[in-house]
Amino acid sequence: MGNGKVQQTNHSSPVTRGILPASRPAPDANALAASPRFDHDFSKVKVHADSGVQLRRQLGTSKTTSPIASVSPRTEMLKQLTDETTLFSNANVIAEWVKGKAPAPAAGTTGTPVPAPPAFTFTTEELLNDKALVKKIKPKPAKAEDLTAMLDLLVSYGFIERAAAATPGSPGTPGSPGTPGTPASFTLKRDPKTQQPDLTTFNKDKKSVKDFTDKFEKRQERPSSLDPVVETSVLSGTLAAGAADEFKAEKTAETNLAKLKKDLEDLDKSGATDEKTQEKRKALEVKIAKAEKTFTNAQGFHTFAADVTNLLTRLGAANSDFKAGTYPGHSWGEFSADIFLSTSLEEVKDIGDYSGKYWNRKKVRKFFDDLNDECEKDDPTTGKFAWRAIYNDVPLAGEINKKFGAGRVVQKENHGPDGKKLHIHLDLRPIKQRLDTKSGFEINKGRIKIL
C-alpha cells in the first residue's frame, strides 16, 4: 500500500490509525513507472501447511453467495475485446471465401447499370467441408454452431443475408428410414449499382476494434488506479491508509490547486481584457492543468474504481476498525486494496516461516464477515461483489476458507506476521462490471462498440 516508489517499509507495529510510517516518500509524477511494493502474483500463493498445522482446502458448499474473485475485471474486459477481435478475423476469413467463390459481375455498357450476376448462396456444410477454410479459423470449427457468431456478424454488416434456416432431420422408425436435416444457407448481398459485395464498414470496425484492443492490452502491463480502465473515485480520508508524507503531499497539492483557481477567478472578476491579462490567464490555465494532475497523483494512495470505493465506504459504515489503501502497480489496479486493522496483536505459533504476531482474530473475523456481508448485497449502484484475500495467519485463514469457500484466503510472503508487511490484501470484482467512458468501449446487443 502506498505510493509508486519502491521502498520496502516494514510495518513493525500495528497501524493504530491506518497511517503508515512517515518514512515512505509521497507519490510523484513518475509513480506509474515504479515497481509494486508487494508481490501479488496469485500463481505463487498457497494454502499453507507447515509445522504440524495441516491445513486442507475445504470442499463443499461455502456459506456465502459471493464468489471467489479469481479473474480481474481488467482481464475480463481484455478477453471481451480479444474475443471480438478474433470474431472479426474469423468472419473475414469466411467473407474472403465467399468473395472468391461468388461469380464476378459482367462488365456493363457505359451509362447502363451493371448486370446482376447469378445469386450466390452457400451453406454451413460447405464451409465446414472446405478444409483450407476451416484451417484458417481459430479455434477450428467442428460443427455448424461453431460458425454461428461469425455468420451473424456478417449478416449484421449486410454482407450476407439468411436464405434458409437449418432444419433438423428425423430419426425414422423401424422399416422407415429417417430424413436428413438441411444446413443453414446464406446469400451474398451486392451493391445494386456496382454488383460488388460491400465490406467497407466491416473493415473499418474490424481495424478499430483491433487497434483499441492492442492499446487496451498495453494498459494491463501496469495496473494502476492512476491509469484506470473504469471511472475511479477517492475513498474518504477517514478510511484511507497512507503515510504521513502522502497525506501531507495530498493536502499541499489541494491547497496549491485551490490558490491557482482563486487567482483565475479574481482575474476574471477584474473584467480586464488587455493582452497582458490574456497572457496571464493562459499561464494560469496551464498551471491549473498541471496542479490538477499533481493533485490526482497525490490522491492515488486512496483512489479506487468507483464501485470499489462505494463498497469500501459501505463497509466502513459497518466496521470502523480498518483503513484501506493502494499504490500504482497494485495487483488488479483500481480493483485491489490493502487493508490495515486498528487492533492489538497476538502470537500465532507453529506455522513455520509465517509464525509471529498477527491482528486480534476476533477483529479479523469480524472484518471478513462484514466484508462478505457487503459483497453479498445487491447494491443499486454496484450490484454484488466477488472477493479474495491474502493473509498469512494460517489457522485463521483455514476458518475463513471453511466458512466462505476453499481458496478464499491464501498465503503469500509479505502479508504478515508483524514486521513482514502485515496487511490483508483484497481483490474485489463487481459481479456485473459496468463499462464507461474510461473503459473506452461498450457492449451493445452483444457487439463491441468503441466509444
GROMACS .gro file of C-alpha atoms in nm:
model
  451
    1MET     CA    1   0.000   0.000   0.000
    2GLY     CA    2   0.131   0.350  -0.062
    3ASN     CA    3   0.294   0.535  -0.343
    4GLY     CA    4   0.461   0.430  -0.662
    5LYS     CA    5   0.822   0.448  -0.537
    6VAL     CA    6   0.973   0.125  -0.421
    7GLN     CA    7   1.054   0.123  -0.053
    8GLN     CA    8   1.020  -0.200   0.139
    9THR     CA    9   0.888  -0.048   0.459
   10ASN     CA   10   0.846  -0.300   0.739
   11HIS     CA   11   0.530  -0.244   0.938
   12SER     CA   12   0.681  -0.349   1.268
   13SER     CA   13   0.392  -0.224   1.480
   14PRO     CA   14   0.015  -0.228   1.438
   15VAL     CA   15  -0.132   0.054   1.235
   16THR     CA   16  -0.340   0.210   1.508
   17ARG     CA   17  -0.487   0.490   1.298
   18GLY     CA   18  -0.443   0.348   0.949
   19ILE     CA   19  -0.138   0.570   0.899
   20LEU     CA   20   0.176   0.406   0.765
   21PRO     CA   21   0.526   0.512   0.874
   22ALA     CA   22   0.614   0.864   0.763
   23SER     CA   23   0.946   0.748   0.620
   24ARG     CA   24   0.785   0.640   0.295
   25PRO     CA   25   0.805   0.914   0.027
   26ALA     CA   26   0.492   1.057  -0.126
   27PRO     CA   27   0.385   0.975  -0.483
   28ASP     CA   28   0.509   1.181  -0.771
   29ALA     CA   29   0.452   1.218  -1.142
   30ASN     CA   30   0.667   0.912  -1.210
   31ALA     CA   31   0.453   0.686  -0.993
   32LEU     CA   32   0.313   0.488  -1.284
   33ALA     CA   33   0.660   0.375  -1.388
   34ALA     CA   34   0.756   0.243  -1.044
   35SER     CA   35   0.755  -0.115  -0.920
   36PRO     CA   36   0.486  -0.259  -0.694
   37ARG     CA   37   0.563  -0.273  -0.323
   38PHE     CA   38   0.409  -0.614  -0.264
   39ASP     CA   39   0.414  -0.916  -0.497
   40HIS     CA   40   0.058  -1.035  -0.552
   41ASP     CA   41   0.123  -1.294  -0.821
   42PHE     CA   42  -0.152  -1.546  -0.748
   43SER     CA   43   0.035  -1.820  -0.932
   44LYS     CA   44   0.265  -1.822  -0.630
   45VAL     CA   45   0.016  -1.811  -0.345
   46LYS     CA   46  -0.069  -2.120  -0.148
   47VAL     CA   47  -0.282  -2.260   0.129
   48HIS     CA   48  -0.007  -2.317   0.378
   49ALA     CA   49   0.060  -2.642   0.561
   50ASP     CA   50   0.363  -2.646   0.787
   51SER     CA   51   0.500  -2.736   1.134
   52GLY     CA   52   0.218  -2.966   1.236
   53VAL     CA   53  -0.058  -2.742   1.109
   54GLN     CA   54  -0.211  -2.949   0.830
   55LEU     CA   55  -0.446  -2.708   0.662
   56ARG     CA   56  -0.661  -2.872   0.398
   57ARG     CA   57  -0.851  -2.680   0.137
   58GLN     CA   58  -1.211  -2.701   0.248
   59LEU     CA   59  -1.453  -2.851   0.000
   60GLY     CA   60  -1.830  -2.837  -0.015
   61THR     CA   61  -2.080  -2.553  -0.029
   62SER     CA   62  -1.949  -2.225   0.106
   63LYS     CA   63  -2.178  -2.023   0.332
   64THR     CA   64  -2.199  -1.724   0.104
   65THR     CA   65  -2.341  -1.614  -0.228
   66SER     CA   66  -2.030  -1.407  -0.301
   67PRO     CA   67  -1.799  -1.588  -0.546
   68ILE     CA   68  -1.423  -1.600  -0.506
   69ALA     CA   69  -1.263  -1.326  -0.714
   70SER     CA   70  -1.037  -1.527  -0.944
   71VAL     CA   71  -1.027  -1.313  -1.260
   72SER     CA   72  -0.971  -0.939  -1.256
   73PRO     CA   73  -1.220  -0.705  -1.429
   74ARG     CA   74  -0.929  -0.577  -1.638
   75THR     CA   75  -0.862  -0.930  -1.765
   76GLU     CA   76  -1.231  -0.985  -1.832
   77MET     CA   77  -1.254  -0.665  -2.035
   78LEU     CA   78  -0.944  -0.757  -2.234
   79LYS     CA   79  -1.094  -1.100  -2.306
   80GLN     CA   80  -1.415  -0.938  -2.432
   81LEU     CA   81  -1.210  -0.724  -2.669
   82THR     CA   82  -0.982  -1.008  -2.774
   83ASP     CA   83  -1.280  -1.235  -2.843
   84GLU     CA   84  -1.434  -0.965  -3.061
   85THR     CA   85  -1.106  -0.920  -3.247
   86THR     CA   86  -1.090  -1.295  -3.308
   87LEU     CA   87  -1.452  -1.296  -3.422
   88PHE     CA   88  -1.384  -1.022  -3.678
   89SER     CA   89  -1.077  -1.209  -3.802
   90ASN     CA   90  -1.267  -1.537  -3.841
   91ALA     CA   91  -1.562  -1.365  -4.009
   92ASN     CA   92  -1.318  -1.203  -4.251
   93VAL     CA   93  -1.191  -1.550  -4.347
   94ILE     CA   94  -1.546  -1.651  -4.439
   95ALA     CA   95  -1.603  -1.323  -4.624
   96GLU     CA   96  -1.293  -1.375  -4.838
   97TRP     CA   97  -1.404  -1.732  -4.911
   98VAL     CA   98  -1.747  -1.606  -5.021
   99LYS     CA   99  -1.597  -1.338  -5.246
  100GLY     CA  100  -1.368  -1.595  -5.402
  101LYS     CA  101  -1.650  -1.839  -5.472
  102ALA     CA  102  -1.915  -1.592  -5.589
  103PRO     CA  103  -1.939  -1.518  -5.965
  104ALA     CA  104  -1.797  -1.183  -6.064
  105PRO     CA  105  -2.030  -0.928  -6.224
  106ALA     CA  106  -2.000  -0.884  -6.600
  107ALA     CA  107  -1.874  -0.557  -6.738
  108GLY     CA  108  -2.169  -0.331  -6.819
  109THR     CA  109  -2.210  -0.084  -7.102
  110THR     CA  110  -2.112   0.271  -7.016
  111GLY     CA  111  -2.406   0.457  -6.868
  112THR     CA  112  -2.610   0.145  -6.806
  113PRO     CA  113  -2.648  -0.049  -6.479
  114VAL     CA  114  -2.405  -0.333  -6.418
  115PRO     CA  115  -2.582  -0.661  -6.494
  116ALA     CA  116  -2.651  -0.864  -6.180
  117PRO     CA  117  -2.457  -1.191  -6.174
  118PRO     CA  118  -2.626  -1.511  -6.061
  119ALA     CA  119  -2.710  -1.513  -5.692
  120PHE     CA  120  -2.453  -1.690  -5.478
  121THR     CA  121  -2.586  -1.899  -5.194
  122PHE     CA  122  -2.379  -2.124  -4.970
  123THR     CA  123  -2.442  -2.349  -4.670
  124THR     CA  124  -2.270  -2.404  -4.339
  125GLU     CA  125  -2.199  -2.757  -4.455
  126GLU     CA  126  -1.998  -2.623  -4.750
  127LEU     CA  127  -1.794  -2.408  -4.514
  128LEU     CA  128  -1.719  -2.700  -4.282
  129ASN     CA  129  -1.625  -2.925  -4.572
  130ASP     CA  130  -1.363  -2.682  -4.702
  131LYS     CA  131  -1.052  -2.795  -4.515
  132ALA     CA  132  -0.842  -2.497  -4.623
  133LEU     CA  133  -1.107  -2.258  -4.491
  134VAL     CA  134  -1.158  -2.443  -4.163
  135LYS     CA  135  -0.784  -2.445  -4.102
  136LYS     CA  136  -0.775  -2.063  -4.110
  137ILE     CA  137  -1.046  -2.023  -3.844
  138LYS     CA  138  -0.926  -2.018  -3.483
  139PRO     CA  139  -1.030  -2.218  -3.293
  140LYS     CA  140  -1.108  -2.478  -3.558
  141PRO     CA  141  -1.486  -2.517  -3.601
  142ALA     CA  142  -1.622  -2.871  -3.575
  143LYS     CA  143  -1.995  -2.814  -3.624
  144ALA     CA  144  -2.232  -2.559  -3.773
  145GLU     CA  145  -2.297  -2.397  -3.435
  146ASP     CA  146  -1.929  -2.301  -3.419
  147LEU     CA  147  -1.982  -2.075  -3.722
  148THR     CA  148  -2.296  -1.904  -3.594
  149ALA     CA  149  -2.133  -1.596  -3.437
  150MET     CA  150  -1.918  -1.532  -3.746
  151LEU     CA  151  -2.210  -1.560  -3.985
  152ASP     CA  152  -2.430  -1.346  -3.759
  153LEU     CA  153  -2.161  -1.077  -3.765
  154LEU     CA  154  -2.151  -1.078  -4.146
  155VAL     CA  155  -2.531  -1.061  -4.157
  156SER     CA  156  -2.529  -0.762  -3.919
  157TYR     CA  157  -2.295  -0.576  -4.157
  158GLY     CA  158  -2.512  -0.653  -4.459
  159PHE     CA  159  -2.251  -0.864  -4.634
  160ILE     CA  160  -2.477  -1.170  -4.646
  161GLU     CA  161  -2.838  -1.247  -4.563
  162ARG     CA  162  -3.003  -1.560  -4.435
  163ALA     CA  163  -3.154  -1.771  -4.712
  164ALA     CA  164  -3.287  -2.065  -4.514
  165ALA     CA  165  -3.262  -2.183  -4.156
  166ALA     CA  166  -3.123  -2.524  -4.072
  167THR     CA  167  -3.381  -2.799  -4.036
  168PRO     CA  168  -3.339  -3.100  -3.809
  169GLY     CA  169  -3.360  -3.448  -3.952
  170SER     CA  170  -3.596  -3.717  -3.827
  171PRO     CA  171  -3.465  -4.037  -3.667
  172GLY     CA  172  -3.710  -4.258  -3.856
  173THR     CA  173  -3.888  -4.570  -3.736
  174PRO     CA  174  -3.844  -4.944  -3.797
  175GLY     CA  175  -3.897  -5.002  -4.165
  176SER     CA  176  -3.897  -4.633  -4.244
  177PRO     CA  177  -3.563  -4.453  -4.280
  178GLY     CA  178  -3.526  -4.112  -4.124
  179THR     CA  179  -3.482  -3.795  -4.321
  180PRO     CA  180  -3.159  -3.596  -4.310
  181GLY     CA  181  -3.165  -3.239  -4.191
  182THR     CA  182  -3.060  -2.947  -4.404
  183PRO     CA  183  -2.785  -2.699  -4.316
  184ALA     CA  184  -2.848  -2.326  -4.284
  185SER     CA  185  -2.785  -2.131  -4.603
  186PHE     CA  186  -2.685  -1.772  -4.674
  187THR     CA  187  -2.684  -1.549  -4.982
  188LEU     CA  188  -2.426  -1.287  -5.072
  189LYS     CA  189  -2.565  -0.934  -5.084
  190ARG     CA  190  -2.443  -0.693  -5.351
  191ASP     CA  191  -2.448  -0.320  -5.406
  192PRO     CA  192  -2.730  -0.252  -5.658
  193LYS     CA  193  -2.512  -0.022  -5.869
  194THR     CA  194  -2.175  -0.198  -5.871
  195GLN     CA  195  -2.298  -0.554  -5.801
  196GLN     CA  196  -1.998  -0.584  -5.568
  197PRO     CA  197  -2.018  -0.700  -5.204
  198ASP     CA  198  -1.961  -0.420  -4.952
  199LEU     CA  199  -1.725  -0.473  -4.657
  200THR     CA  200  -1.634  -0.106  -4.608
  201THR     CA  201  -1.794  -0.061  -4.266
  202PHE     CA  202  -1.697  -0.413  -4.159
  203ASN     CA  203  -1.330  -0.349  -4.238
  204LYS     CA  204  -1.336  -0.011  -4.066
  205ASP     CA  205  -1.482  -0.155  -3.746
  206LYS     CA  206  -1.251  -0.457  -3.760
  207LYS     CA  207  -0.950  -0.228  -3.761
  208SER     CA  208  -1.098  -0.004  -3.494
  209VAL     CA  209  -1.157  -0.294  -3.255
  210LYS     CA  210  -0.814  -0.444  -3.325
  211ASP     CA  211  -0.631  -0.114  -3.269
  212PHE     CA  212  -0.826  -0.044  -2.950
  213THR     CA  213  -0.761  -0.396  -2.818
  214ASP     CA  214  -0.386  -0.356  -2.876
  215LYS     CA  215  -0.386  -0.029  -2.680
  216PHE     CA  216  -0.604  -0.174  -2.404
  217GLU     CA  217  -0.370  -0.471  -2.368
  218LYS     CA  218  -0.076  -0.240  -2.305
  219ARG     CA  219  -0.272  -0.078  -2.023
  220GLN     CA  220  -0.269  -0.417  -1.848
  221GLU     CA  221   0.107  -0.420  -1.821
  222ARG     CA  222   0.097  -0.178  -1.531
  223PRO     CA  223  -0.237  -0.194  -1.345
  224SER     CA  224  -0.297   0.128  -1.157
  225SER     CA  225  -0.581   0.339  -1.029
  226LEU     CA  226  -0.390   0.632  -1.185
  227ASP     CA  227  -0.432   0.470  -1.527
  228PRO     CA  228  -0.772   0.305  -1.478
  229VAL     CA  229  -0.998   0.110  -1.713
  230VAL     CA  230  -1.313   0.232  -1.536
  231GLU     CA  231  -1.412   0.555  -1.364
  232THR     CA  232  -1.241   0.598  -1.027
  233SER     CA  233  -1.322   0.792  -0.712
  234VAL     CA  234  -1.132   0.884  -0.399
  235LEU     CA  235  -1.202   0.699  -0.076
  236SER     CA  236  -1.271   0.929   0.218
  237GLY     CA  237  -0.962   1.034   0.410
  238THR     CA  238  -1.115   0.891   0.728
  239LEU     CA  239  -1.099   0.544   0.570
  240ALA     CA  240  -0.771   0.589   0.384
  241ALA     CA  241  -0.447   0.419   0.483
  242GLY     CA  242  -0.141   0.619   0.392
  243ALA     CA  243   0.190   0.750   0.515
  244ALA     CA  244   0.203   1.090   0.679
  245ASP     CA  245   0.403   1.219   0.381
  246GLU     CA  246   0.128   1.103   0.146
  247PHE     CA  247  -0.142   1.288   0.335
  248LYS     CA  248   0.082   1.595   0.351
  249ALA     CA  249   0.153   1.584  -0.024
  250GLU     CA  250  -0.218   1.550  -0.095
  251LYS     CA  251  -0.304   1.849   0.122
  252THR     CA  252  -0.028   2.060  -0.031
  253ALA     CA  253  -0.147   1.975  -0.383
  254GLU     CA  254  -0.506   2.055  -0.291
  255THR     CA  255  -0.410   2.390  -0.139
  256ASN     CA  256  -0.196   2.486  -0.438
  257LEU     CA  257  -0.475   2.397  -0.683
  258ALA     CA  258  -0.730   2.597  -0.484
  259LYS     CA  259  -0.500   2.901  -0.482
  260LEU     CA  260  -0.448   2.889  -0.859
  261LYS     CA  261  -0.820   2.858  -0.922
  262LYS     CA  262  -0.881   3.155  -0.690
  263ASP     CA  263  -0.622   3.357  -0.881
  264LEU     CA  264  -0.802   3.281  -1.208
  265GLU     CA  265  -1.137   3.367  -1.053
  266ASP     CA  266  -1.002   3.701  -0.931
  267LEU     CA  267  -0.859   3.771  -1.275
  268ASP     CA  268  -1.198   3.704  -1.435
  269LYS     CA  269  -1.369   3.932  -1.184
  270SER     CA  270  -1.133   4.214  -1.275
  271GLY     CA  271  -1.301   4.244  -1.612
  272ALA     CA  272  -0.969   4.325  -1.780
  273THR     CA  273  -0.930   4.205  -2.139
  274ASP     CA  274  -0.597   4.355  -2.242
  275GLU     CA  275  -0.322   4.144  -2.396
  276LYS     CA  276  -0.123   4.121  -2.073
  277THR     CA  277  -0.428   3.991  -1.884
  278GLN     CA  278  -0.498   3.733  -2.153
  279GLU     CA  279  -0.138   3.609  -2.134
  280LYS     CA  280  -0.170   3.585  -1.756
  281ARG     CA  281  -0.494   3.391  -1.797
  282LYS     CA  282  -0.329   3.139  -2.032
  283ALA     CA  283  -0.036   3.095  -1.794
  284LEU     CA  284  -0.275   3.030  -1.504
  285GLU     CA  285  -0.472   2.777  -1.707
  286VAL     CA  286  -0.150   2.586  -1.782
  287LYS     CA  287  -0.054   2.590  -1.413
  288ILE     CA  288  -0.402   2.474  -1.312
  289ALA     CA  289  -0.387   2.180  -1.552
  290LYS     CA  290  -0.052   2.073  -1.404
  291ALA     CA  291  -0.178   2.127  -1.049
  292GLU     CA  292  -0.486   1.913  -1.117
  293LYS     CA  293  -0.265   1.628  -1.237
  294THR     CA  294  -0.042   1.665  -0.932
  295PHE     CA  295  -0.345   1.655  -0.704
  296THR     CA  296  -0.482   1.347  -0.880
  297ASN     CA  297  -0.148   1.168  -0.842
  298ALA     CA  298  -0.127   1.271  -0.478
  299GLN     CA  299  -0.466   1.112  -0.414
  300GLY     CA  300  -0.353   0.786  -0.575
  301PHE     CA  301  -0.297   0.608  -0.246
  302HIS     CA  302  -0.673   0.605  -0.179
  303THR     CA  303  -0.814   0.610  -0.532
  304PHE     CA  304  -1.013   0.304  -0.642
  305ALA     CA  305  -1.265   0.202  -0.904
  306ALA     CA  306  -1.581   0.399  -0.822
  307ASP     CA  307  -1.767   0.075  -0.743
  308VAL     CA  308  -1.487  -0.040  -0.510
  309THR     CA  309  -1.492   0.297  -0.332
  310ASN     CA  310  -1.867   0.252  -0.289
  311LEU     CA  311  -1.814  -0.095  -0.140
  312LEU     CA  312  -1.537   0.020   0.097
  313THR     CA  313  -1.746   0.317   0.208
  314ARG     CA  314  -2.040   0.091   0.290
  315LEU     CA  315  -1.802  -0.145   0.468
  316GLY     CA  316  -1.666   0.148   0.668
  317ALA     CA  317  -2.015   0.223   0.796
  318ALA     CA  318  -2.035  -0.132   0.932
  319ASN     CA  319  -1.677  -0.166   1.055
  320SER     CA  320  -1.468   0.116   1.198
  321ASP     CA  321  -1.154  -0.092   1.258
  322PHE     CA  322  -0.992  -0.076   0.915
  323LYS     CA  323  -0.822   0.159   0.672
  324ALA     CA  324  -0.771   0.088   0.301
  325GLY     CA  325  -0.503   0.200   0.061
  326THR     CA  326  -0.335   0.118  -0.268
  327TYR     CA  327  -0.047   0.213  -0.497
  328PRO     CA  328   0.041   0.213  -0.871
  329GLY     CA  329   0.116  -0.138  -0.995
  330HIS     CA  330  -0.103  -0.297  -0.730
  331SER     CA  331  -0.234  -0.641  -0.836
  332TRP     CA  332  -0.566  -0.560  -1.008
  333GLY     CA  333  -0.508  -0.185  -1.010
  334GLU     CA  334  -0.821   0.005  -0.910
  335PHE     CA  335  -0.988  -0.321  -0.803
  336SER     CA  336  -0.733  -0.413  -0.531
  337ALA     CA  337  -0.696  -0.276  -0.180
  338ASP     CA  338  -0.458  -0.328   0.111
  339ILE     CA  339  -0.633  -0.338   0.448
  340PHE     CA  340  -0.481  -0.235   0.781
  341LEU     CA  341  -0.666  -0.302   1.106
  342SER     CA  342  -0.657  -0.089   1.418
  343THR     CA  343  -0.630  -0.352   1.691
  344SER     CA  344  -0.389  -0.541   1.913
  345LEU     CA  345  -0.151  -0.818   1.807
  346GLU     CA  346  -0.144  -1.178   1.923
  347GLU     CA  347   0.112  -1.455   1.881
  348VAL     CA  348   0.050  -1.733   1.627
  349LYS     CA  349   0.289  -2.026   1.656
  350ASP     CA  350   0.375  -2.347   1.470
  351ILE     CA  351   0.320  -2.221   1.116
  352GLY     CA  352   0.681  -2.218   1.007
  353ASP     CA  353   0.806  -1.901   0.843
  354TYR     CA  354   0.465  -1.742   0.892
  355SER     CA  355   0.480  -1.773   1.272
  356GLY     CA  356   0.465  -1.444   1.457
  357LYS     CA  357   0.226  -1.171   1.566
  358TYR     CA  358  -0.098  -1.109   1.379
  359TRP     CA  359  -0.400  -0.892   1.438
  360ASN     CA  360  -0.656  -0.988   1.701
  361ARG     CA  361  -0.851  -1.274   1.546
  362LYS     CA  362  -1.186  -1.156   1.674
  363LYS     CA  363  -1.134  -0.830   1.483
  364VAL     CA  364  -1.012  -1.009   1.170
  365ARG     CA  365  -1.309  -1.249   1.175
  366LYS     CA  366  -1.546  -0.955   1.207
  367PHE     CA  367  -1.375  -0.775   0.919
  368PHE     CA  368  -1.415  -1.073   0.685
  369ASP     CA  369  -1.776  -1.128   0.797
  370ASP     CA  370  -1.861  -0.762   0.738
  371LEU     CA  371  -1.679  -0.763   0.404
  372ASN     CA  372  -1.868  -1.070   0.287
  373ASP     CA  373  -2.200  -0.921   0.402
  374GLU     CA  374  -2.142  -0.609   0.194
  375CYS     CA  375  -2.026  -0.812  -0.108
  376GLU     CA  376  -2.346  -1.018  -0.093
  377LYS     CA  377  -2.571  -0.713  -0.102
  378ASP     CA  378  -2.720  -0.627  -0.439
  379ASP     CA  379  -2.639  -0.259  -0.410
  380PRO     CA  380  -2.841  -0.044  -0.654
  381THR     CA  381  -2.522   0.122  -0.780
  382THR     CA  382  -2.258  -0.150  -0.775
  383GLY     CA  383  -2.451  -0.475  -0.752
  384LYS     CA  384  -2.280  -0.768  -0.582
  385PHE     CA  385  -1.907  -0.837  -0.550
  386ALA     CA  386  -1.672  -1.133  -0.562
  387TRP     CA  387  -1.374  -1.117  -0.325
  388ARG     CA  388  -1.048  -1.290  -0.242
  389ALA     CA  389  -0.776  -1.219   0.015
  390ILE     CA  390  -0.416  -1.285   0.108
  391TYR     CA  391  -0.340  -1.309   0.480
  392ASN     CA  392  -0.074  -1.523   0.645
  393ASP     CA  393  -0.245  -1.619   0.972
  394VAL     CA  394  -0.276  -1.978   0.852
  395PRO     CA  395  -0.516  -2.125   1.111
  396LEU     CA  396  -0.749  -1.827   1.082
  397ALA     CA  397  -0.735  -1.846   0.703
  398GLY     CA  398  -0.850  -2.208   0.738
  399GLU     CA  399  -1.152  -2.092   0.936
  400ILE     CA  400  -1.243  -1.833   0.674
  401ASN     CA  401  -1.198  -2.084   0.392
  402LYS     CA  402  -1.423  -2.333   0.568
  403LYS     CA  403  -1.685  -2.066   0.609
  404PHE     CA  404  -1.663  -1.888   0.273
  405GLY     CA  405  -1.509  -2.142   0.036
  406ALA     CA  406  -1.178  -2.310  -0.039
  407GLY     CA  407  -0.909  -2.069  -0.160
  408ARG     CA  408  -1.091  -1.761  -0.031
  409VAL     CA  409  -0.791  -1.659   0.184
  410VAL     CA  410  -0.447  -1.772   0.070
  411GLN     CA  411  -0.092  -1.708   0.184
  412LYS     CA  412   0.198  -1.520   0.028
  413GLU     CA  413   0.519  -1.369   0.159
  414ASN     CA  414   0.500  -1.009   0.282
  415HIS     CA  415   0.147  -1.038   0.420
  416GLY     CA  416   0.249  -1.090   0.781
  417PRO     CA  417   0.340  -1.156   1.050
  418ASP     CA  418   0.410  -0.818   1.206
  419GLY     CA  419   0.745  -0.691   1.082
  420LYS     CA  420   0.686  -0.857   0.745
  421LYS     CA  421   0.444  -0.609   0.592
  422LEU     CA  422   0.140  -0.721   0.790
  423HIS     CA  423  -0.175  -0.640   0.593
  424ILE     CA  424  -0.474  -0.805   0.428
  425HIS     CA  425  -0.469  -0.787   0.051
  426LEU     CA  426  -0.809  -0.781  -0.118
  427ASP     CA  427  -0.908  -0.829  -0.480
  428LEU     CA  428  -1.263  -0.705  -0.543
  429ARG     CA  429  -1.462  -0.776  -0.857
  430PRO     CA  430  -1.810  -0.641  -0.933
  431ILE     CA  431  -2.021  -0.936  -1.048
  432LYS     CA  432  -2.168  -0.720  -1.324
  433GLN     CA  433  -1.886  -0.494  -1.434
  434ARG     CA  434  -2.006  -0.160  -1.565
  435LEU     CA  435  -1.833  -0.015  -1.869
  436ASP     CA  436  -1.800   0.362  -1.904
  437THR     CA  437  -1.619   0.633  -2.095
  438LYS     CA  438  -1.296   0.547  -1.914
  439SER     CA  439  -1.325   0.188  -2.037
  440GLY     CA  440  -1.349   0.328  -2.388
  441PHE     CA  441  -1.595   0.071  -2.517
  442GLU     CA  442  -1.940  -0.068  -2.455
  443ILE     CA  443  -2.132  -0.381  -2.545
  444ASN     CA  444  -2.448  -0.313  -2.742
  445LYS     CA  445  -2.665  -0.612  -2.836
  446GLY     CA  446  -2.369  -0.842  -2.793
  447ARG     CA  447  -2.138  -0.630  -3.009
  448ILE     CA  448  -1.833  -0.431  -2.900
  449LYS     CA  449  -1.868  -0.060  -2.976
  450ILE     CA  450  -1.562   0.163  -2.939
  451LEU     CA  451  -1.658   0.494  -2.781
   0.00000   0.00000   0.00000
